[in-house]
Short mmCIF file of C-alpha atoms in Angstrom, two decimals:
data_model
loop_
_atom_site.label_atom_id
_atom_site.label_comp_id
_atom_site.label_asym_id
_atom_site.label_seq_id
_atom_site.Cartn_x
_atom_site.Cartn_y
_atom_site.Cartn_z
CA MET A 1014 100.51 -52.59 -64.25
CA LYS A 1015 97.22 -54.43 -64.71
CA PRO A 1016 93.95 -52.96 -63.54
CA PRO A 1017 92.00 -54.84 -60.87
CA ASP A 1018 89.97 -57.82 -62.02
CA PRO A 1019 86.33 -56.78 -62.72
CA LYS A 1020 85.17 -60.00 -61.07
CA ASP A 1021 86.51 -58.72 -57.76
CA LEU A 1022 84.58 -55.43 -58.00
CA THR A 1023 81.07 -54.77 -56.72
CA GLU A 1024 78.34 -53.10 -58.78
CA GLU A 1025 79.03 -49.82 -57.05
CA ASP A 1026 82.73 -50.06 -57.85
CA LEU A 1027 81.97 -50.86 -61.48
CA ALA A 1028 79.65 -47.87 -61.78
CA ARG A 1029 82.26 -45.63 -60.19
CA ARG A 1030 84.87 -47.02 -62.55
CA ARG A 1031 82.81 -46.30 -65.64
CA GLN A 1032 82.04 -42.81 -64.40
CA ALA A 1033 85.74 -42.11 -63.84
CA GLN A 1034 86.58 -43.37 -67.30
CA ARG A 1035 84.07 -41.02 -68.90
CA GLU A 1036 85.02 -37.95 -66.88
CA LEU A 1037 88.80 -38.30 -66.38
CA MET A 1038 89.95 -39.93 -69.60
CA GLY A 1039 90.01 -36.63 -71.50
CA PRO A 1040 92.00 -34.60 -68.94
CA ALA A 1041 94.41 -37.51 -68.38
CA VAL A 1042 95.15 -37.95 -72.10
CA ARG A 1043 95.62 -34.20 -72.59
CA SER A 1044 98.11 -34.12 -69.69
CA LEU A 1045 100.02 -37.08 -71.18
CA LEU A 1046 100.02 -35.34 -74.56
CA GLN A 1047 101.68 -32.27 -73.03
CA LEU A 1048 104.35 -34.48 -71.49
CA SER A 1049 104.86 -36.14 -74.87
CA GLN A 1050 105.28 -32.79 -76.65
CA ARG A 1051 107.96 -31.76 -74.14
CA GLY A 1052 109.69 -35.12 -74.52
CA GLU A 1053 109.14 -36.09 -70.88
CA LEU A 1054 106.56 -38.88 -71.38
CA THR A 1055 107.54 -42.27 -69.98
CA THR A 1056 105.82 -45.63 -69.64
CA ALA A 1057 105.47 -45.04 -65.92
CA HIS A 1058 103.29 -42.02 -66.60
CA VAL A 1059 100.94 -44.05 -68.82
CA GLU A 1060 100.77 -46.94 -66.34
CA LEU A 1061 99.97 -44.56 -63.49
CA SER A 1062 97.13 -42.96 -65.49
CA ALA A 1063 95.77 -46.40 -66.47
CA HIS A 1064 95.83 -47.61 -62.86
CA THR A 1065 94.09 -44.45 -61.65
CA LEU A 1066 91.38 -44.68 -64.30
CA GLY A 1067 90.95 -48.43 -63.83
CA VAL A 1068 91.59 -49.26 -67.51
CA HIS A 1069 94.20 -51.25 -69.38
CA VAL A 1070 97.46 -49.61 -70.39
CA ARG A 1071 96.75 -50.29 -74.07
CA THR A 1072 93.52 -48.22 -73.73
CA VAL A 1073 95.50 -45.20 -72.59
CA TRP A 1074 98.12 -45.65 -75.38
CA ARG A 1075 95.29 -45.96 -77.93
CA ASN A 1076 93.57 -42.79 -76.74
CA LEU A 1077 96.90 -40.96 -76.69
CA ALA A 1078 97.46 -41.95 -80.33
CA ARG A 1079 94.02 -40.55 -81.25
CA ALA A 1080 94.82 -37.32 -79.46
CA ARG A 1081 98.09 -36.93 -81.41
CA LEU A 1082 96.12 -37.26 -84.67
CA GLY A 1083 93.45 -34.79 -83.52
CA GLU A 1084 90.72 -37.43 -83.41
CA PRO A 1085 88.07 -37.49 -80.67
CA LEU A 1086 88.65 -39.95 -77.86
CA HIS A 1087 85.12 -41.36 -78.06
CA ARG A 1088 83.75 -41.96 -81.49
CA SER A 1089 80.22 -40.70 -81.63
CA ARG A 1090 77.68 -42.81 -83.43
CA ASP A 1091 74.31 -41.89 -84.78
CA ARG A 1092 71.57 -42.40 -82.25
CA PHE A 1093 67.83 -41.91 -82.18
CA GLU A 1094 66.75 -38.57 -80.70
CA ILE A 1095 63.42 -37.10 -79.65
CA THR A 1096 62.25 -34.46 -82.11
CA ASP A 1097 59.49 -31.86 -81.84
CA ASP A 1098 57.15 -34.10 -83.84
CA ILE A 1099 57.68 -36.95 -81.37
CA ARG A 1100 57.01 -34.57 -78.48
CA THR A 1101 53.74 -33.63 -80.15
CA LEU A 1102 52.84 -37.31 -80.53
CA LEU A 1103 53.63 -37.91 -76.84
CA ALA A 1104 51.33 -35.06 -75.88
CA TYR A 1105 48.62 -36.39 -78.23
CA HIS A 1106 48.79 -39.89 -76.72
CA ARG A 1107 48.97 -38.53 -73.13
CA GLY A 1108 52.55 -39.75 -72.63
CA ASN A 1109 51.89 -43.30 -73.90
CA VAL A 1110 55.25 -44.34 -75.40
CA LYS A 1111 53.92 -47.59 -76.86
CA ALA A 1112 51.18 -45.76 -78.76
CA VAL A 1113 53.78 -43.35 -80.16
CA HIS A 1114 55.98 -46.30 -81.18
CA LYS A 1115 53.05 -47.87 -83.03
CA GLU A 1116 52.45 -44.69 -85.00
CA LEU A 1117 56.15 -44.28 -85.80
CA ALA A 1118 56.28 -47.89 -87.01
CA GLN A 1119 53.33 -47.28 -89.34
CA ASP A 1120 55.00 -44.17 -90.77
CA ALA A 1121 58.28 -46.07 -91.27
CA GLU A 1122 56.45 -48.92 -93.05
CA LYS A 1123 54.81 -46.49 -95.45
CA ALA A 1124 58.17 -44.85 -96.18
CA GLY A 1125 59.93 -48.19 -96.58
CA ALA A 1126 62.39 -47.40 -93.76
CA ARG A 1127 63.51 -49.46 -90.81
CA PRO A 1128 61.35 -48.74 -87.75
CA VAL A 1129 62.86 -47.85 -84.41
CA SER A 1130 62.49 -50.44 -81.66
CA LEU A 1131 60.31 -49.86 -78.62
CA SER A 1132 63.27 -50.18 -76.21
CA THR A 1133 65.23 -47.58 -78.20
CA LEU A 1134 62.28 -45.19 -78.03
CA HIS A 1135 61.99 -45.72 -74.27
CA ARG A 1136 65.72 -44.99 -73.80
CA ALA A 1137 65.48 -41.87 -75.97
CA VAL A 1138 62.48 -40.55 -74.05
CA LYS A 1139 64.23 -41.12 -70.74
CA ARG A 1140 67.49 -39.60 -72.03
CA ASP A 1141 66.22 -36.56 -73.98
CA LEU A 1142 63.22 -35.55 -71.88
CA THR A 1143 63.43 -34.34 -68.33
CA PRO A 1144 61.09 -35.79 -65.68
CA GLY A 1145 59.20 -32.50 -65.73
CA ASP A 1146 58.69 -32.71 -69.49
CA ARG A 1147 57.49 -36.30 -69.26
CA ALA A 1148 55.05 -35.43 -66.49
CA GLY A 1149 53.84 -32.35 -68.38
CA LEU A 1150 53.25 -34.24 -71.63
CA LYS A 1151 51.32 -36.88 -69.70
CA SER A 1152 49.29 -34.87 -67.17
CA GLY A 1153 49.77 -31.16 -67.89
CA ILE A 1154 51.61 -28.13 -66.58
CA PRO A 1155 50.69 -28.52 -62.87
CA ALA A 1156 52.26 -31.99 -62.87
CA SER A 1157 55.34 -30.57 -64.57
CA ARG A 1158 55.73 -27.91 -61.88
CA GLY A 1159 56.04 -30.63 -59.28
CA HIS A 1160 59.54 -31.38 -60.61
CA ASP A 1161 60.77 -27.76 -60.41
CA PRO A 1162 63.10 -26.68 -57.59
CA HIS A 1163 62.16 -23.51 -55.73
CA LEU A 1164 64.44 -21.00 -54.11
CA ARG A 1165 64.22 -20.28 -50.40
CA ARG A 1166 63.42 -16.79 -49.31
CA PRO A 1167 66.20 -15.06 -47.37
CA PRO A 1168 65.83 -15.08 -43.57
CA THR A 1169 63.98 -12.09 -42.18
CA ALA A 1170 62.63 -11.37 -38.69
CA ARG A 1171 59.49 -12.20 -36.79
CA ASN A 1172 56.34 -10.44 -38.02
CA GLU A 1173 58.15 -9.49 -41.21
CA GLU A 1174 56.12 -11.84 -43.44
CA TRP A 1175 52.87 -13.66 -42.82
CA GLU A 1176 50.99 -16.06 -45.05
CA GLY A 1177 47.28 -16.85 -44.83
CA ASP A 1178 45.01 -19.47 -46.32
CA HIS A 1179 41.82 -21.50 -45.92
CA LYS A 1180 42.02 -25.24 -45.21
CA GLN A 1181 39.04 -27.60 -45.35
CA ALA A 1182 39.48 -30.29 -42.73
CA PRO A 1183 38.91 -33.77 -44.27
CA VAL A 1184 36.96 -34.80 -41.16
CA LEU A 1185 33.20 -35.12 -40.71
CA VAL A 1186 31.87 -33.44 -37.56
CA TRP A 1187 28.36 -32.79 -36.22
CA ALA A 1188 27.22 -29.17 -36.57
CA ASP A 1189 23.58 -28.10 -36.26
CA GLY A 1190 22.27 -31.63 -36.69
CA ARG A 1191 24.23 -32.63 -39.79
CA LEU A 1192 27.66 -33.85 -40.79
CA VAL A 1193 29.93 -31.19 -42.25
CA LYS A 1194 33.62 -30.71 -43.00
CA PRO A 1195 34.77 -27.58 -41.14
CA TRP A 1196 37.05 -24.93 -42.61
CA VAL A 1197 40.10 -23.45 -40.88
CA THR A 1198 41.29 -19.92 -41.63
CA TRP A 1199 44.74 -19.23 -40.22
CA PHE A 1200 47.96 -17.25 -40.59
CA CYS A 1201 51.55 -18.25 -39.88
CA ASP A 1202 54.79 -16.33 -39.44
CA CYS A 1203 57.24 -17.30 -42.21
CA HIS A 1204 60.39 -16.68 -40.16
CA THR A 1205 59.59 -18.58 -36.98
CA GLY A 1206 56.92 -21.02 -38.21
CA MET A 1207 54.57 -19.75 -35.49
CA VAL A 1208 50.82 -20.20 -35.98
CA MET A 1209 49.76 -16.64 -35.27
CA GLY A 1210 46.00 -17.10 -35.14
CA TRP A 1211 43.08 -19.06 -36.54
CA ALA A 1212 39.30 -19.25 -36.86
CA VAL A 1213 37.14 -22.31 -37.55
CA THR A 1214 33.76 -22.24 -39.29
CA PRO A 1215 31.44 -25.22 -39.97
CA HIS A 1216 30.69 -23.88 -43.45
CA PHE A 1217 32.61 -22.26 -46.28
CA PRO A 1218 34.72 -19.39 -44.85
CA HIS A 1219 34.03 -15.75 -45.59
CA ARG A 1220 35.54 -12.37 -44.87
CA GLY A 1221 34.23 -12.55 -41.32
CA SER A 1222 36.39 -15.63 -40.74
CA ILE A 1223 39.44 -13.73 -41.98
CA LEU A 1224 38.75 -10.74 -39.74
CA ALA A 1225 38.29 -12.99 -36.70
CA ALA A 1226 41.53 -14.85 -37.48
CA LEU A 1227 43.42 -11.55 -37.92
CA ARG A 1228 42.16 -10.36 -34.55
CA SER A 1229 43.50 -13.50 -32.88
CA CYS A 1230 46.81 -13.01 -34.72
CA ILE A 1231 47.42 -9.42 -33.72
CA LEU A 1232 46.39 -9.58 -30.07
CA HIS A 1233 48.77 -11.32 -27.69
CA ASP A 1234 46.96 -11.26 -24.37
CA ASP A 1235 46.16 -14.27 -22.21
CA THR A 1236 43.43 -15.40 -24.62
CA TYR A 1237 45.34 -15.17 -27.91
CA GLY A 1238 49.04 -14.91 -26.94
CA PRO A 1239 51.88 -15.15 -26.60
CA ALA A 1240 52.81 -14.19 -30.20
CA GLY A 1241 51.17 -11.17 -31.77
CA GLY A 1242 51.64 -7.72 -33.24
CA LEU A 1243 51.25 -6.30 -36.70
CA PRO A 1244 53.12 -7.80 -39.68
CA THR A 1245 54.96 -5.86 -42.34
CA ARG A 1246 53.35 -7.77 -45.22
CA ILE A 1247 50.92 -10.62 -45.76
CA ARG A 1248 50.87 -13.01 -48.70
CA ILE A 1249 47.47 -14.32 -49.72
CA ASP A 1250 45.91 -15.98 -52.75
CA ARG A 1251 43.26 -14.53 -55.03
CA GLY A 1252 40.20 -15.68 -53.07
CA LYS A 1253 37.29 -13.25 -53.19
CA ASP A 1254 36.99 -13.24 -49.41
CA PHE A 1255 40.67 -12.28 -49.00
CA LEU A 1256 40.27 -9.53 -51.62
CA SER A 1257 37.09 -8.09 -50.07
CA HIS A 1258 36.90 -4.43 -49.06
CA ALA A 1259 36.57 -5.34 -45.38
CA VAL A 1260 39.90 -7.20 -45.33
CA GLN A 1261 41.67 -4.61 -47.48
CA ASP A 1262 40.45 -1.75 -45.30
CA ALA A 1263 41.39 -3.53 -42.07
CA LEU A 1264 44.95 -4.22 -43.24
CA GLY A 1265 45.38 -0.91 -45.03
CA ALA A 1266 44.39 1.03 -41.93
CA PHE A 1267 47.40 -0.45 -40.10
CA ALA A 1268 49.79 0.06 -43.07
CA VAL A 1269 50.16 -3.68 -43.72
CA GLN A 1270 51.28 -4.50 -47.25
CA VAL A 1271 49.14 -7.18 -48.93
CA ASP A 1272 50.87 -9.26 -51.62
CA VAL A 1273 48.26 -10.95 -53.82
CA LEU A 1274 49.85 -13.94 -55.51
CA PRO A 1275 49.13 -15.04 -59.09
CA PRO A 1276 46.55 -17.79 -59.55
CA TYR A 1277 47.56 -21.46 -59.29
CA THR A 1278 50.90 -20.73 -57.60
CA PRO A 1279 50.77 -22.43 -54.20
CA HIS A 1280 54.57 -22.75 -54.16
CA LEU A 1281 54.81 -18.97 -53.67
CA LYS A 1282 53.30 -19.34 -50.18
CA GLY A 1283 55.09 -22.49 -49.17
CA SER A 1284 55.01 -21.81 -45.41
CA ILE A 1285 51.23 -21.95 -45.10
CA GLU A 1286 50.97 -24.84 -47.58
CA ASN A 1287 53.49 -26.79 -45.49
CA LEU A 1288 51.39 -26.01 -42.41
CA ASN A 1289 48.30 -27.35 -44.19
CA ARG A 1290 50.08 -30.61 -44.98
CA ALA A 1291 51.45 -30.88 -41.45
CA ALA A 1292 47.99 -30.40 -39.95
CA THR A 1293 46.60 -33.18 -42.14
CA SER A 1294 49.34 -35.71 -41.45
CA MET A 1295 49.94 -34.92 -37.76
CA PHE A 1296 46.45 -34.11 -36.48
CA LEU A 1297 43.49 -34.43 -38.85
CA SER A 1298 44.35 -37.95 -40.03
CA THR A 1299 44.16 -39.20 -36.41
CA LEU A 1300 40.57 -38.02 -35.82
CA PRO A 1301 37.47 -40.20 -36.23
CA ARG A 1302 35.58 -39.99 -39.54
CA TYR A 1303 38.68 -38.99 -41.46
CA THR A 1304 37.49 -38.92 -45.07
CA HIS A 1305 40.84 -40.07 -46.57
CA ALA A 1306 41.26 -43.15 -44.40
CA GLN A 1307 42.41 -46.48 -45.82
CA LYS A 1308 39.94 -48.22 -48.11
CA LEU A 1309 38.51 -51.58 -47.09
CA ASP A 1310 37.15 -52.17 -50.59
CA THR A 1311 36.11 -50.02 -53.54
CA ARG A 1312 33.47 -48.17 -51.51
CA ARG A 1313 34.07 -48.49 -47.77
CA ARG A 1314 36.77 -46.79 -45.74
CA SER A 1315 38.25 -47.65 -42.40
CA GLY A 1316 36.37 -46.07 -39.49
CA GLU A 1317 33.53 -44.60 -41.55
CA LYS A 1318 30.98 -45.94 -39.00
CA ASP A 1319 32.75 -44.43 -35.98
CA PRO A 1320 30.87 -41.75 -34.04
CA ALA A 1321 31.77 -38.31 -35.32
CA LEU A 1322 33.06 -35.46 -33.19
CA THR A 1323 30.88 -32.50 -32.40
CA PHE A 1324 31.91 -29.13 -33.78
CA GLU A 1325 32.74 -27.93 -30.28
CA GLY A 1326 34.92 -30.99 -29.66
CA PHE A 1327 36.74 -30.49 -32.96
CA VAL A 1328 37.51 -26.84 -32.17
CA GLU A 1329 38.80 -27.79 -28.72
CA LEU A 1330 41.10 -30.52 -30.09
CA PHE A 1331 42.31 -28.20 -32.85
CA ALA A 1332 43.19 -25.50 -30.33
CA GLN A 1333 45.16 -28.04 -28.28
CA TRP A 1334 47.09 -29.18 -31.38
CA VAL A 1335 47.97 -25.62 -32.41
CA LYS A 1336 49.22 -24.87 -28.89
CA ALA A 1337 51.29 -28.09 -28.83
CA ARG A 1338 52.80 -27.34 -32.24
CA ASN A 1339 53.81 -23.84 -31.21
CA THR A 1340 55.29 -24.84 -27.85
CA GLU A 1341 56.42 -28.50 -28.13
CA HIS A 1342 57.17 -29.32 -31.79
CA ALA A 1343 60.95 -29.07 -32.37
CA MET A 1344 61.91 -28.06 -35.91
CA ALA A 1345 65.08 -29.57 -37.38
CA GLY A 1346 65.63 -26.59 -39.68
CA TYR A 1347 65.69 -24.23 -36.70
CA GLY A 1348 68.23 -26.01 -34.53
CA ASP A 1349 65.64 -28.28 -32.88
CA LEU A 1350 63.89 -25.27 -31.37
CA THR A 1351 60.15 -24.89 -31.08
CA PRO A 1352 58.40 -22.01 -32.89
CA LEU A 1353 57.80 -20.28 -29.55
CA GLN A 1354 61.46 -20.55 -28.57
CA TRP A 1355 62.52 -19.19 -31.96
CA TRP A 1356 60.00 -16.37 -31.55
CA ASN A 1357 61.27 -15.41 -28.09
CA ILE A 1358 64.96 -15.27 -29.06
CA ASP A 1359 64.26 -12.98 -32.03
CA PRO A 1360 65.10 -9.41 -30.95
CA ALA A 1361 62.98 -7.70 -33.62
CA PRO A 1362 60.57 -5.13 -32.07
CA LEU A 1363 56.81 -5.68 -32.27
CA ARG A 1364 54.21 -3.28 -33.65
CA GLU A 1365 51.46 -3.53 -31.09
CA VAL A 1366 47.86 -2.39 -31.48
CA SER A 1367 45.36 -1.72 -28.72
CA ALA A 1368 42.19 -3.77 -28.46
CA ASP A 1369 40.06 -0.65 -29.05
CA ASP A 1370 41.73 0.01 -32.40
CA LEU A 1371 41.21 -3.58 -33.44
CA HIS A 1372 37.61 -3.29 -32.31
CA ALA A 1373 37.19 -0.47 -34.80
CA PHE A 1374 39.07 -1.71 -37.83
CA LEU A 1375 38.63 -5.48 -37.87
CA LEU A 1376 34.95 -5.05 -38.66
CA GLU A 1377 33.18 -4.17 -41.89
CA SER A 1378 31.92 -0.61 -42.26
CA ASP A 1379 28.40 0.29 -43.31
CA ARG A 1380 29.81 3.31 -45.19
CA SER A 1381 26.74 5.41 -44.30
CA THR A 1382 25.42 7.44 -41.39
CA ARG A 1383 22.51 6.16 -39.27
CA VAL A 1384 20.17 8.05 -36.94
CA ILE A 1385 18.87 6.69 -33.63
CA ASN A 1386 15.05 6.64 -33.73
CA GLY A 1387 12.31 5.46 -31.42
CA HIS A 1388 13.04 1.80 -32.19
CA GLY A 1389 16.82 2.04 -31.97
CA ILE A 1390 19.05 1.82 -35.07
CA ARG A 1391 17.60 0.47 -38.31
CA PHE A 1392 20.11 -1.67 -40.22
CA LYS A 1393 19.41 -4.20 -43.01
CA GLY A 1394 15.70 -4.19 -42.16
CA ARG A 1395 16.37 -4.93 -38.47
CA ASP A 1396 16.20 -2.89 -35.28
CA TYR A 1397 19.11 -2.84 -32.83
CA MET A 1398 18.88 -1.59 -29.24
CA ALA A 1399 21.33 -0.75 -26.44
CA GLY A 1400 21.02 0.87 -23.04
CA TRP A 1401 23.32 3.72 -24.11
CA MET A 1402 20.67 4.91 -26.61
CA THR A 1403 18.32 6.06 -23.85
CA GLY A 1404 17.60 9.77 -24.32
CA ARG A 1405 19.67 9.98 -27.53
CA SER A 1406 17.00 9.76 -30.22
CA GLY A 1407 18.09 11.71 -33.31
CA THR A 1408 21.82 11.20 -32.69
CA ARG A 1409 23.85 10.54 -35.85
CA VAL A 1410 26.03 7.43 -35.56
CA HIS A 1411 28.21 5.21 -37.68
CA ILE A 1412 28.09 1.41 -37.35
CA ARG A 1413 30.47 -1.45 -38.04
CA PHE A 1414 29.65 -5.14 -37.99
CA GLN A 1415 31.11 -8.59 -38.42
CA PRO A 1416 30.01 -10.13 -41.72
CA HIS A 1417 27.44 -12.93 -41.45
CA HIS A 1418 27.15 -12.34 -37.69
CA LEU A 1419 24.44 -9.70 -37.39
CA GLU A 1420 23.27 -10.53 -33.86
CA GLN A 1421 25.12 -7.41 -32.72
CA ILE A 1422 26.67 -4.29 -34.21
CA GLU A 1423 29.21 -1.76 -32.97
CA VAL A 1424 28.08 1.88 -32.77
CA PHE A 1425 30.53 4.76 -33.31
CA ASP A 1426 30.20 8.50 -33.28
CA ALA A 1427 29.49 9.84 -36.75
CA ASP A 1428 31.99 12.70 -36.43
CA ASN A 1429 35.06 11.41 -34.58
CA ARG A 1430 34.40 7.64 -34.99
CA HIS A 1431 34.68 7.12 -31.21
CA HIS A 1432 33.24 3.81 -30.07
CA LEU A 1433 29.96 4.38 -28.21
CA CYS A 1434 28.35 1.01 -27.47
CA THR A 1435 27.44 -2.46 -28.68
CA ALA A 1436 23.85 -2.78 -29.92
CA TYR A 1437 21.95 -6.07 -30.05
CA LEU A 1438 19.12 -7.33 -32.23
CA ALA A 1439 15.85 -6.11 -30.72
CA ASP A 1440 13.34 -8.76 -31.84
CA GLN A 1441 15.42 -11.89 -32.18
CA ALA A 1442 13.67 -15.17 -32.94
CA THR A 1443 13.94 -18.06 -30.51
CA GLU A 1444 15.85 -21.22 -31.24
CA LYS A 1445 12.56 -23.11 -31.69
CA GLN A 1446 11.30 -20.65 -34.28
CA ILE A 1447 14.57 -20.75 -36.18
CA GLU A 1448 14.48 -24.56 -36.16
CA GLN A 1449 10.91 -24.55 -37.53
CA VAL A 1450 11.98 -22.25 -40.37
CA TYR A 1451 14.91 -24.53 -41.22
CA GLN A 1452 12.64 -27.60 -41.17
CA ALA A 1453 10.14 -25.91 -43.48
CA ARG A 1454 12.94 -25.00 -45.90
CA THR A 1455 14.26 -28.58 -45.82
CA GLU A 1456 10.79 -30.02 -46.49
CA ARG A 1457 10.23 -27.65 -49.39
CA ALA A 1458 13.61 -28.55 -50.92
CA ARG A 1459 12.86 -32.28 -50.45
CA ARG A 1460 9.47 -31.90 -52.17
CA LEU A 1461 11.00 -29.98 -55.08
CA ARG A 1462 13.74 -32.58 -55.51
CA ARG A 1463 11.09 -35.35 -55.60
CA ASP A 1464 9.09 -33.48 -58.26
CA LEU A 1465 12.22 -32.85 -60.32
CA ARG A 1466 13.21 -36.53 -60.17
CA ARG A 1467 9.76 -37.60 -61.33
CA ALA A 1468 9.82 -35.08 -64.17
CA GLU A 1469 13.27 -36.27 -65.20
CA ALA A 1470 12.06 -39.87 -65.24
CA LEU A 1471 9.23 -38.90 -67.59
CA ARG A 1472 11.61 -36.91 -69.77
CA ARG A 1473 14.30 -39.56 -69.95
CA ARG A 1474 14.51 -41.51 -73.20
CA ARG A 1475 16.28 -44.83 -73.43
CA PHE A 1476 18.22 -45.91 -76.51
CA LYS A 1477 18.97 -49.29 -77.95
CA PRO A 1478 22.50 -50.67 -77.49
CA HIS A 1479 24.67 -50.91 -80.63
CA THR A 1480 27.50 -53.28 -81.48
CA SER A 1481 28.38 -51.46 -84.69
CA ALA A 1482 28.36 -47.88 -85.91
CA GLY A 1483 24.92 -46.50 -86.67
CA PRO A 1484 22.42 -43.81 -85.71
CA ALA A 1485 20.97 -43.76 -82.20
CA ARG A 1486 17.50 -45.32 -81.96
CA THR A 1487 15.09 -44.94 -79.10
CA ASP A 1488 13.89 -48.00 -77.22
CA ALA A 1489 10.26 -46.84 -76.89
CA ALA A 1490 7.98 -49.78 -77.54
CA MET A 1491 4.40 -48.46 -76.97
CA THR A 1492 1.01 -49.63 -78.15
CA ARG A 1493 -1.56 -47.34 -79.75
CA GLN A 1494 -3.87 -47.70 -76.76
CA GLN A 1495 -1.11 -46.61 -74.36
CA ALA A 1496 -0.26 -43.60 -76.51
CA GLY A 1497 -3.95 -42.62 -76.76
CA ARG A 1498 -4.48 -42.86 -72.99
CA GLU A 1499 -1.44 -40.70 -72.23
CA LEU A 1500 -2.49 -38.05 -74.79
CA ARG A 1501 -6.04 -37.93 -73.38
CA ALA A 1502 -4.65 -37.54 -69.87
CA LEU A 1503 -2.45 -34.66 -71.00
CA ARG A 1504 -5.36 -32.91 -72.78
CA SER A 1505 -7.59 -33.20 -69.71
CA SER A 1506 -4.93 -31.68 -67.45
CA ARG A 1507 -4.51 -28.45 -69.45
CA PRO A 1508 -6.95 -25.83 -70.83
CA ALA A 1509 -8.03 -25.89 -74.42
CA ASP A 1510 -5.70 -24.16 -76.85
CA ASP A 1511 -8.44 -21.93 -78.30
CA LEU A 1512 -9.50 -20.49 -74.91
CA PRO A 1513 -7.66 -17.78 -72.99
CA ALA A 1514 -5.94 -18.72 -69.76
CA ASP A 1515 -8.33 -16.54 -67.64
CA TYR A 1516 -11.54 -17.68 -69.32
CA MET A 1517 -14.40 -18.64 -66.93
CA PRO A 1518 -17.47 -20.42 -68.41
CA ARG A 1519 -20.99 -19.15 -67.71
CA ARG A 1520 -22.59 -20.99 -64.74
CA ILE A 1521 -26.07 -19.31 -64.38
CA THR A 1522 -29.08 -19.15 -66.69
CA PRO A 1523 -29.54 -15.62 -68.07
CA SER A 1524 -32.79 -13.76 -67.52
CA SER A 1525 -35.20 -13.19 -70.38
CA ARG A 1526 -34.58 -9.46 -70.03
CA TRP A 1527 -30.77 -9.84 -70.61
CA ALA A 1528 -29.26 -9.27 -74.02
CA VAL A 1529 -26.78 -12.06 -74.63
CA PRO A 1530 -24.76 -12.76 -77.76
CA HIS A 1531 -25.87 -15.70 -79.83
CA THR A 1532 -24.57 -17.42 -82.89
CA PRO A 1533 -26.59 -16.45 -85.96
CA GLU A 1534 -28.12 -19.32 -87.82
CA PRO A 1535 -26.71 -19.91 -91.28
CA THR A 1536 -28.82 -18.54 -94.18
CA PRO A 1537 -30.13 -21.33 -96.47
CA PRO A 1538 -28.87 -21.13 -100.02
CA GLU A 1539 -31.18 -19.60 -102.59
CA ASP A 1540 -33.11 -21.88 -104.85
CA ARG A 1541 -31.68 -21.33 -108.31
CA THR A 1542 -34.26 -23.46 -110.07
#
């Protein structure tokens, strides 16, 4: 029985045929060899195996003869392999195979051996090195990790695991008279994909942003709901704001386990990283003044002249997108259910916390006792007042506050930590005064930058260009008159070196009755004649 004509086969059939020959030839020949040893082998058996493998009958008989003699079915030949020295050369040349081939050819010429061809080296690199190794030798370990598979965590229940992170929005918005890129601090539930809560700041986030986001996560009233409650554990990175005492105390007070991940391991919190990517591709990239828009040329980007959103408008649009993602976005991995639907069908009980408890713990503690005086409560050089303090001068209290938001503080009893009142800054500056202070700071910074640029221009030295190796030479063509004028100007602008810095010359004529020091006249030499 003849195999089918290769001309009648497609490329896919040919590839499948070669794969079958490599994988099934050994088992088929061993089965025929067993039949031959029992004396049951016939030509029909060989023809059936040849037809199944898609090879000629003589190929099967030839391989069967090799098997009877104990010879391997496929004769191995010497081939070029990647050694440790070649791996080192690939790392030295940043993954440039042609540069490695050039160096290997030079070494072979010195040794009088036959050099390996460039195509052979390319095949060996592709065959002996994994894609992760090639990426690592070219760009480093982070690029190599991009080719590693990662295991999925086993399914849990809602509020079992949360993940939190900061995300800088690649969008320019107007905040306080300037263009900034806001930061989003948020947490997501790993089991349901629900965005539990978030907080947006127009500047770099801090521990106050984390505490505000946690408050929106835990509460599930009409303002923050419908999802909420306390988690069992939270996975975070090693940011200083996440590791601050305020965040640790707030979570530790509610018995929430905090898992701090090793540095440079974003794959260990894949849920929040996936949420960051989804926010960029689904929402942030559609806003005006998106900083990663398509390039029109080497410098300009599409839409860079569009009017930017205000910070208030950005926060409003972001809140709408989060609500739509939680309630309308169907997830294929969850049976085409939305995160809210998946949250509602989960029967796991919730650990709820009252708003008063959150009011106490999701703030930073002063860790000291204050006393109400005639001007209220003194804190960080400021006075805070509240109507509750009337008639309570001398009362010992304990305060808590939101970091970087010191317009108000929360007052608690010093003994039982019962919440007493909210105190506000007594002498708060007006918006006009604050704006004048900011303008003065900006003008001072602008003046200092101008002075520093001028000083740098005076200090800068230019060098002559070279077309061959040689020492660097300054390009400072200056006449003697120019050098003399500059030196005289420098001497006139500074005090003399032999006078002290606080020396003041005499400006009045002394009276005849004053005793003033004078320089004694030199004594003439004696006449030796």
